[in-house]
């Protein structure tokens, strides 16, 4: 069955993760994503570690549901071919450093000249203006500058800590996919395309503000330094592993004391209200840890669940794949890649009842669809052969 974006064509000249993951989400949802790659080497993630059959896991997990064309955009014929593809496209997405698309001749005016109503999307690290606009950017740079590393540390005077996942890249991808669909909806209503600009910095700041930047909300009352968070995370050691337990409401706090057999905590002046429990969080969590260490994960999870206390086991990556809830949702799927073999991937997260998303094609080889895509754009076999002979498209 067609996905919700069936009939939408996206020309994608992004690389690495923030752009490709965003367009992959849209490809799973039915869009025809044409991935335009450099003729030498292709997307940088093709060369990443963890490889099989010539494919890296990074490329496979960010570029399925796409077709690939390899073009030399430094050649005039390559640029003409790219603009020819844009004539039938609904969206153009690029994540070059600010100034590069202008030098290549594929900036918004050039693309809009061949497709006036196109949605033109620019993804960058720090945005297109400001003192940091032209800095080279990778995920840790944004973690540092956005305050995310300090948030992870728990206090301003504690050594900052990087997340062990590329959150800015992936969050930017998800934000971009939403912004693109919003711009397409606006075009459907008005008949006009627009330029959508998005930076990794803006995506992370918007992500942090609803919770972690709360102390910066009231102008004039901002604390000079962040109050220390608990020295203990909500991860508890039990006799045979690790679990997490999190309570928010008074009812859940009462339920926790019942499940742990610690009714005296209800009379402890430090824990009388949610505000006091937050103020004395270190003591509260230390006491909780002391009790939980005396039983197994199975024992405590059963007691806590029966009491209505939010809890879960802490799973390893290997355990997640076979976790009962993950299997119930059919969240992880398996399929055969023609070169990389049997793969396991997370399906598109959103479930559409009438127009389901799906892994519509395996991640492509570099330039696998060059001839096919150019033929659709109106190039004759002779013209395609000429581009290949001139090195404008790949030889394969």
Tab-separated table of C-alpha atoms in Angstrom:
chain	number	residue	atom	x	y	z
A	1	UNK	CA	0.000	0.000	0.000
A	2	UNK	CA	1.230	3.548	-0.677
A	3	UNK	CA	2.530	5.557	2.247
A	4	UNK	CA	1.169	8.954	3.315
A	5	UNK	CA	3.765	10.765	1.190
A	6	UNK	CA	3.214	8.720	-1.966
A	7	UNK	CA	3.645	10.983	-4.995
A	8	UNK	CA	6.101	13.351	-3.287
A	9	UNK	CA	9.572	13.506	-4.840
A	10	UNK	CA	12.583	14.673	-2.823
A	11	UNK	CA	15.983	15.541	-4.257
A	12	UNK	CA	18.400	14.958	-1.395
A	13	UNK	CA	21.996	16.190	-1.593
A	14	UNK	CA	22.701	15.758	2.123
A	15	UNK	CA	25.328	13.528	3.717
A	16	UNK	CA	26.255	12.048	7.093
A	17	UNK	CA	23.239	11.727	9.451
A	18	UNK	CA	21.143	14.850	10.104
A	19	UNK	CA	19.977	15.195	6.503
A	20	UNK	CA	19.925	11.559	5.348
A	21	UNK	CA	18.016	10.289	8.391
A	22	UNK	CA	15.405	13.010	7.915
A	23	UNK	CA	14.832	12.105	4.272
A	24	UNK	CA	14.874	8.385	5.082
A	25	UNK	CA	11.924	8.913	7.420
A	26	UNK	CA	10.059	10.522	4.532
A	27	UNK	CA	11.122	7.743	2.174
A	28	UNK	CA	9.699	5.126	4.526
A	29	UNK	CA	6.501	7.168	4.487
A	30	UNK	CA	6.231	6.853	0.724
A	31	UNK	CA	8.224	9.729	-0.764
A	32	UNK	CA	10.456	9.052	-3.759
A	33	UNK	CA	13.823	10.133	-2.351
A	34	UNK	CA	16.582	10.632	-4.924
A	35	UNK	CA	19.886	10.631	-3.075
A	36	UNK	CA	22.481	12.646	-4.992
A	37	UNK	CA	25.988	11.592	-3.975
A	38	UNK	CA	29.523	12.674	-4.875
A	39	UNK	CA	30.854	10.500	-7.668
A	40	UNK	CA	34.026	9.709	-5.694
A	41	UNK	CA	33.156	7.766	-2.543
A	42	UNK	CA	29.572	8.930	-2.138
A	43	UNK	CA	28.094	9.816	1.240
A	44	UNK	CA	30.818	9.955	3.898
A	45	UNK	CA	29.046	7.312	5.979
A	46	UNK	CA	29.666	4.720	3.254
A	47	UNK	CA	33.205	4.513	4.604
A	48	UNK	CA	32.236	4.021	8.261
A	49	UNK	CA	33.172	0.964	10.315
A	50	UNK	CA	30.980	-2.112	10.882
A	51	UNK	CA	30.768	-3.228	7.280
A	52	UNK	CA	29.454	-6.200	5.350
A	53	UNK	CA	29.095	-6.704	1.617
A	54	UNK	CA	30.546	-3.253	0.961
A	55	UNK	CA	27.948	-1.478	3.125
A	56	UNK	CA	28.429	0.182	6.518
A	57	UNK	CA	25.737	-0.005	9.184
A	58	UNK	CA	25.714	3.789	9.381
A	59	UNK	CA	24.852	4.114	5.700
A	60	UNK	CA	22.317	1.268	5.804
A	61	UNK	CA	20.485	2.738	8.793
A	62	UNK	CA	20.201	6.255	7.376
A	63	UNK	CA	19.590	5.677	3.675
A	64	UNK	CA	17.038	2.949	3.018
A	65	UNK	CA	13.912	3.732	0.983
A	66	UNK	CA	15.991	5.840	-1.424
A	67	UNK	CA	17.466	5.690	-4.909
A	68	UNK	CA	21.059	6.799	-5.511
A	69	UNK	CA	22.538	8.813	-8.340
A	70	UNK	CA	26.241	9.704	-8.336
A	71	UNK	CA	26.917	13.106	-9.917
A	72	UNK	CA	29.968	15.312	-10.266
A	73	UNK	CA	28.458	18.643	-9.232
A	74	UNK	CA	31.705	20.458	-9.994
A	75	UNK	CA	31.055	19.760	-13.662
A	76	UNK	CA	28.569	21.972	-15.508
A	77	UNK	CA	26.854	18.904	-16.954
A	78	UNK	CA	26.450	17.481	-13.436
A	79	UNK	CA	24.829	20.673	-12.184
A	80	UNK	CA	22.528	20.764	-15.199
A	81	UNK	CA	21.494	17.178	-14.477
A	82	UNK	CA	20.746	18.022	-10.854
A	83	UNK	CA	18.590	20.980	-11.832
A	84	UNK	CA	16.833	18.775	-14.375
A	85	UNK	CA	15.905	16.411	-11.535
A	86	UNK	CA	14.531	19.355	-9.576
A	87	UNK	CA	12.032	20.154	-12.335
A	88	UNK	CA	9.820	17.280	-11.149
A	89	UNK	CA	10.696	17.484	-7.449
A	90	UNK	CA	8.600	18.761	-4.576
A	91	UNK	CA	11.455	19.167	-2.094
A	92	UNK	CA	15.178	19.923	-2.345
A	93	UNK	CA	17.290	19.272	0.750
A	94	UNK	CA	20.932	20.252	1.271
A	95	UNK	CA	23.257	20.403	4.269
A	96	UNK	CA	26.371	21.985	2.821
A	97	UNK	CA	28.210	24.532	4.914
A	98	UNK	CA	26.764	28.043	4.303
A	99	UNK	CA	28.074	29.493	1.052
A	100	UNK	CA	28.767	26.203	-0.742
A	101	UNK	CA	25.466	25.915	-2.644
A	102	UNK	CA	25.964	29.439	-3.971
A	103	UNK	CA	29.426	28.512	-5.288
A	104	UNK	CA	28.051	25.321	-6.858
A	105	UNK	CA	25.118	27.127	-8.465
A	106	UNK	CA	22.447	25.076	-6.715
A	107	UNK	CA	21.224	27.694	-4.255
A	108	UNK	CA	17.550	28.544	-3.810
A	109	UNK	CA	17.261	31.006	-6.738
A	110	UNK	CA	18.841	28.478	-9.115
A	111	UNK	CA	16.586	25.639	-8.024
A	112	UNK	CA	13.458	27.783	-7.834
A	113	UNK	CA	14.127	29.004	-11.371
A	114	UNK	CA	13.408	25.480	-12.640
A	115	UNK	CA	10.691	24.619	-10.075
A	116	UNK	CA	9.021	27.764	-8.681
A	117	UNK	CA	6.913	26.010	-6.031
A	118	UNK	CA	9.617	23.748	-4.641
A	119	UNK	CA	10.229	23.473	-0.894
A	120	UNK	CA	13.936	24.295	-0.502
A	121	UNK	CA	15.465	23.035	2.750
A	122	UNK	CA	18.810	24.087	4.211
A	123	UNK	CA	20.199	22.167	7.188
A	124	UNK	CA	23.304	23.503	8.917
A	125	UNK	CA	25.201	23.239	12.166
A	126	UNK	CA	24.985	26.770	13.554
A	127	UNK	CA	22.680	28.436	11.030
A	128	UNK	CA	23.468	30.627	8.037
A	129	UNK	CA	24.182	33.860	9.962
A	130	UNK	CA	26.180	34.783	13.052
A	131	UNK	CA	29.814	34.403	14.150
A	132	UNK	CA	29.697	30.579	14.151
A	133	UNK	CA	27.820	30.163	10.862
A	134	UNK	CA	30.765	28.942	8.791
A	135	UNK	CA	32.427	26.777	11.424
A	136	UNK	CA	32.826	23.081	10.636
A	137	UNK	CA	30.353	21.196	12.799
A	138	UNK	CA	29.920	17.694	14.135
A	139	UNK	CA	27.625	16.401	16.835
A	140	UNK	CA	29.949	16.982	19.856
A	141	UNK	CA	30.403	20.630	18.859
A	142	UNK	CA	26.657	21.210	19.181
A	143	UNK	CA	26.442	19.186	22.397
A	144	UNK	CA	29.001	21.583	23.857
A	145	UNK	CA	27.646	24.894	22.535
A	146	UNK	CA	23.943	24.186	23.184
A	147	UNK	CA	24.451	23.450	26.891
A	148	UNK	CA	23.548	19.788	26.416
A	149	UNK	CA	26.899	18.607	27.807
A	150	UNK	CA	26.393	20.727	30.930
A	151	UNK	CA	22.832	19.460	31.333
A	152	UNK	CA	24.177	15.914	31.164
A	153	UNK	CA	26.754	16.731	33.862
A	154	UNK	CA	24.019	17.771	36.282
A	155	UNK	CA	25.548	21.081	37.422
A	156	UNK	CA	27.597	23.980	36.068
A	157	UNK	CA	30.624	23.243	38.266
A	158	UNK	CA	30.814	19.550	37.330
A	159	UNK	CA	32.886	18.326	34.382
A	160	UNK	CA	30.584	18.462	31.300
A	161	UNK	CA	29.590	15.108	29.852
A	162	UNK	CA	28.825	14.222	26.250
A	163	UNK	CA	25.912	11.931	25.493
A	164	UNK	CA	27.046	8.598	24.101
A	165	UNK	CA	24.686	9.012	21.167
A	166	UNK	CA	24.597	11.650	18.437
A	167	UNK	CA	21.434	13.290	19.716
A	168	UNK	CA	21.867	16.641	17.885
A	169	UNK	CA	22.250	14.893	14.525
A	170	UNK	CA	19.270	12.598	14.995
A	171	UNK	CA	17.064	15.239	16.601
A	172	UNK	CA	17.778	17.598	13.700
A	173	UNK	CA	16.748	14.838	11.299
A	174	UNK	CA	13.420	14.303	13.036
A	175	UNK	CA	12.803	18.055	13.233
A	176	UNK	CA	13.613	18.400	9.534
A	177	UNK	CA	11.201	15.639	8.535
A	178	UNK	CA	8.392	17.350	10.437
A	179	UNK	CA	9.262	20.761	8.990
A	180	UNK	CA	9.271	19.393	5.443
A	181	UNK	CA	5.815	17.865	5.800
A	182	UNK	CA	4.542	21.130	7.318
A	183	UNK	CA	5.947	23.091	4.371
A	184	UNK	CA	4.343	20.638	1.940
A	185	UNK	CA	0.999	21.114	3.680
A	186	UNK	CA	1.392	24.892	3.445
A	187	UNK	CA	2.175	24.553	-0.271
A	188	UNK	CA	-0.924	22.410	-0.788
A	189	UNK	CA	-2.998	25.196	0.775
A	190	UNK	CA	-1.315	28.224	-0.836
A	191	UNK	CA	0.315	26.849	-3.995
A	192	UNK	CA	3.631	28.375	-2.924
A	193	UNK	CA	6.877	26.724	-1.875
A	194	UNK	CA	9.215	28.278	0.656
A	195	UNK	CA	12.728	28.085	2.065
A	196	UNK	CA	12.951	26.092	5.297
A	197	UNK	CA	16.127	26.768	7.295
A	198	UNK	CA	17.103	24.599	10.245
A	199	UNK	CA	20.274	24.297	12.294
A	200	UNK	CA	21.390	21.594	14.686
A	201	UNK	CA	21.818	24.283	17.347
A	202	UNK	CA	18.197	25.432	17.029
A	203	UNK	CA	16.889	21.867	17.073
A	204	UNK	CA	18.729	21.062	20.317
A	205	UNK	CA	17.790	24.331	22.036
A	206	UNK	CA	14.126	23.731	21.195
A	207	UNK	CA	14.500	20.201	22.558
A	208	UNK	CA	16.071	21.351	25.832
A	209	UNK	CA	13.799	24.293	26.616
A	210	UNK	CA	10.636	22.469	27.769
A	211	UNK	CA	12.518	20.940	30.711
A	212	UNK	CA	16.261	21.462	31.047
A	213	UNK	CA	16.278	25.223	30.395
A	214	UNK	CA	13.392	25.904	32.754
A	215	UNK	CA	15.534	27.999	35.072
A	216	UNK	CA	16.145	30.435	32.195
A	217	UNK	CA	12.439	31.082	31.662
A	218	UNK	CA	11.744	33.905	34.110
A	219	UNK	CA	13.640	36.988	32.961
A	220	UNK	CA	15.398	38.620	35.891
A	221	UNK	CA	15.198	35.527	38.078
A	222	UNK	CA	17.756	33.333	36.322
A	223	UNK	CA	20.164	31.600	38.734
A	224	UNK	CA	23.805	32.408	38.106
A	225	UNK	CA	24.651	28.712	38.293
A	226	UNK	CA	22.546	25.602	37.879
A	227	UNK	CA	21.459	23.904	41.102
A	228	UNK	CA	23.096	20.520	41.447
A	229	UNK	CA	21.092	17.566	40.255
A	230	UNK	CA	21.194	14.290	42.113
A	231	UNK	CA	24.529	12.530	42.202
A	232	UNK	CA	22.580	9.326	41.560
A	233	UNK	CA	20.723	8.607	38.336
A	234	UNK	CA	17.411	6.754	38.384
A	235	UNK	CA	19.235	3.470	37.817
A	236	UNK	CA	19.332	1.052	40.722
A	237	UNK	CA	21.479	-1.982	41.303
A	238	UNK	CA	19.590	-5.125	42.298
A	239	UNK	CA	21.014	-8.510	43.229
A	240	UNK	CA	21.242	-9.687	39.611
A	241	UNK	CA	21.442	-6.558	37.482
A	242	UNK	CA	19.872	-3.126	37.094
A	243	UNK	CA	16.384	-1.623	37.057
A	244	UNK	CA	14.920	1.859	36.916
A	245	UNK	CA	12.158	3.224	39.150
A	246	UNK	CA	10.656	6.692	38.730
A	247	UNK	CA	7.877	8.283	40.797
A	248	UNK	CA	6.321	11.701	40.235
A	249	UNK	CA	2.965	11.924	41.995
A	250	UNK	CA	2.101	11.624	45.671
A	251	UNK	CA	0.110	8.475	44.936
A	252	UNK	CA	3.154	6.897	43.283
A	253	UNK	CA	5.333	7.876	46.241
A	254	UNK	CA	2.927	6.203	48.638
A	255	UNK	CA	2.819	3.139	46.386
A	256	UNK	CA	6.623	3.000	46.325
A	257	UNK	CA	6.855	2.991	50.110
A	258	UNK	CA	4.303	0.177	50.243
A	259	UNK	CA	6.125	-1.916	47.635
A	260	UNK	CA	9.468	-1.426	49.370
A	261	UNK	CA	8.053	-1.952	52.853
A	262	UNK	CA	9.211	1.459	54.076
A	263	UNK	CA	6.105	3.218	55.492
A	264	UNK	CA	8.317	5.347	57.726
A	265	UNK	CA	9.365	7.371	54.688
A	266	UNK	CA	5.867	8.882	54.598
A	267	UNK	CA	6.585	10.544	57.939
A	268	UNK	CA	10.063	11.745	57.013
A	269	UNK	CA	10.034	15.545	56.903
A	270	UNK	CA	12.408	15.521	53.920
A	271	UNK	CA	9.890	13.741	51.711
A	272	UNK	CA	6.508	15.236	52.651
A	273	UNK	CA	5.875	16.985	49.313
A	274	UNK	CA	7.065	16.611	45.706
A	275	UNK	CA	9.113	19.809	46.110
A	276	UNK	CA	10.826	18.475	49.226
A	277	UNK	CA	11.462	15.122	47.587
A	278	UNK	CA	13.155	16.942	44.723
A	279	UNK	CA	15.175	19.110	47.118
A	280	UNK	CA	16.343	16.022	48.994
A	281	UNK	CA	16.634	13.845	45.902
A	282	UNK	CA	20.086	12.480	46.704
A	283	UNK	CA	18.996	11.182	50.106
A	284	UNK	CA	15.771	9.765	48.706
A	285	UNK	CA	17.483	7.881	45.915
A	286	UNK	CA	20.208	6.589	48.222
A	287	UNK	CA	17.596	5.143	50.574
A	288	UNK	CA	15.749	3.578	47.636
A	289	UNK	CA	18.966	2.020	46.367
A	290	UNK	CA	19.729	0.544	49.789
A	291	UNK	CA	16.418	-1.336	49.818
A	292	UNK	CA	16.433	-2.467	46.186
A	293	UNK	CA	19.888	-4.007	46.430
A	294	UNK	CA	18.408	-6.784	48.570
A	295	UNK	CA	16.265	-8.414	45.858
A	296	UNK	CA	16.353	-9.574	42.262
A	297	UNK	CA	15.101	-7.653	39.247
A	298	UNK	CA	12.217	-10.076	38.767
A	299	UNK	CA	11.163	-9.783	42.416
A	300	UNK	CA	11.179	-6.002	42.534
A	301	UNK	CA	9.661	-5.431	39.095
A	302	UNK	CA	6.729	-7.681	40.005
A	303	UNK	CA	6.133	-5.928	43.336
A	304	UNK	CA	6.508	-2.445	41.891
A	305	UNK	CA	4.273	-3.204	38.917
A	306	UNK	CA	1.538	-4.597	41.143
A	307	UNK	CA	1.736	-1.433	43.243
A	308	UNK	CA	1.419	0.805	40.161
A	309	UNK	CA	4.932	2.214	40.418
A	310	UNK	CA	6.592	3.092	37.060
A	311	UNK	CA	9.535	0.725	36.614
A	312	UNK	CA	11.428	-1.282	34.009
A	313	UNK	CA	14.514	-3.433	33.595
A	314	UNK	CA	17.632	-1.730	32.225
A	315	UNK	CA	18.296	-3.622	28.997
A	316	UNK	CA	21.444	-4.034	26.964
A	317	UNK	CA	21.331	-3.381	23.232
A	318	UNK	CA	21.352	-7.129	22.612
A	319	UNK	CA	18.419	-7.625	24.994
A	320	UNK	CA	16.346	-4.818	23.454
A	321	UNK	CA	16.003	-6.686	20.156
A	322	UNK	CA	14.135	-9.576	21.829
A	323	UNK	CA	12.387	-7.581	24.570
A	324	UNK	CA	8.707	-8.629	24.901
A	325	UNK	CA	7.321	-5.116	24.428
A	326	UNK	CA	9.508	-4.472	21.391
A	327	UNK	CA	8.361	-7.769	19.872
A	328	UNK	CA	4.706	-7.005	20.662
A	329	UNK	CA	4.974	-3.743	18.717
A	330	UNK	CA	6.809	-5.488	15.859
A	331	UNK	CA	9.142	-2.503	16.092
A	332	UNK	CA	12.264	-4.272	14.835
A	333	UNK	CA	12.016	-5.888	11.424
A	334	UNK	CA	14.264	-8.184	9.417
A	335	UNK	CA	14.804	-8.280	5.653
A	336	UNK	CA	17.381	-9.303	3.058
A	337	UNK	CA	19.700	-6.740	1.511
A	338	UNK	CA	21.005	-7.830	-1.917
A	339	UNK	CA	24.643	-7.212	-0.906
A	340	UNK	CA	24.792	-6.758	2.865
A	341	UNK	CA	22.732	-9.874	3.625
A	342	UNK	CA	20.147	-10.348	6.338
A	343	UNK	CA	19.528	-7.074	8.192
A	344	UNK	CA	17.691	-6.073	11.344
A	345	UNK	CA	16.399	-2.487	11.547
A	346	UNK	CA	13.897	-0.385	13.429
A	347	UNK	CA	10.855	0.309	11.271
A	348	UNK	CA	9.418	3.799	10.850
A	349	UNK	CA	8.280	4.798	14.326
A	350	UNK	CA	4.892	6.285	13.367
A	351	UNK	CA	2.159	3.747	12.564
A	352	UNK	CA	-0.369	4.882	9.923
A	353	UNK	CA	-3.632	2.940	9.804
A	354	UNK	CA	-4.609	3.751	6.229
A	355	UNK	CA	-1.318	4.601	4.489
A	356	UNK	CA	1.349	2.545	6.246
A	357	UNK	CA	5.009	3.471	6.270
A	358	UNK	CA	7.412	0.694	5.300
A	359	UNK	CA	10.985	-0.047	4.317
A	360	UNK	CA	10.288	0.380	0.623
A	361	UNK	CA	13.732	-0.465	-0.742
A	362	UNK	CA	17.119	-1.422	0.668
A	363	UNK	CA	19.820	1.243	1.016
A	364	UNK	CA	21.286	1.668	-2.480
A	365	UNK	CA	24.773	1.104	-3.825
A	366	UNK	CA	26.560	4.280	-4.894
A	367	UNK	CA	24.943	5.485	-8.112
A	368	UNK	CA	22.856	2.322	-8.389
A	369	UNK	CA	19.976	4.192	-10.016
A	370	UNK	CA	21.866	6.878	-11.952
A	371	UNK	CA	20.737	5.750	-15.404
A	372	UNK	CA	17.193	5.018	-14.251
A	373	UNK	CA	16.773	8.444	-12.636
A	374	UNK	CA	18.253	10.323	-15.591
A	375	UNK	CA	16.013	8.427	-18.004
A	376	UNK	CA	12.976	9.489	-15.956
A	377	UNK	CA	14.224	13.071	-16.201
A	378	UNK	CA	14.211	12.843	-20.013
A	379	UNK	CA	17.808	11.933	-20.843
A	380	UNK	CA	18.243	9.618	-23.800
A	381	UNK	CA	20.402	6.472	-23.605
A	382	UNK	CA	23.005	8.229	-25.728
A	383	UNK	CA	23.078	11.256	-23.432
A	384	UNK	CA	23.407	9.032	-20.374
A	385	UNK	CA	26.263	7.149	-22.037
A	386	UNK	CA	27.931	10.464	-22.801
A	387	UNK	CA	27.683	11.609	-19.176
A	388	UNK	CA	29.168	8.314	-18.079
A	389	UNK	CA	32.015	8.589	-20.587
A	390	UNK	CA	32.772	12.130	-19.398
A	391	UNK	CA	32.881	11.008	-15.739
A	392	UNK	CA	29.858	13.104	-14.774
A	393	UNK	CA	28.003	10.039	-13.510
A	394	UNK	CA	29.412	6.771	-12.181
A	395	UNK	CA	30.673	4.037	-14.488
A	396	UNK	CA	28.538	1.263	-12.969
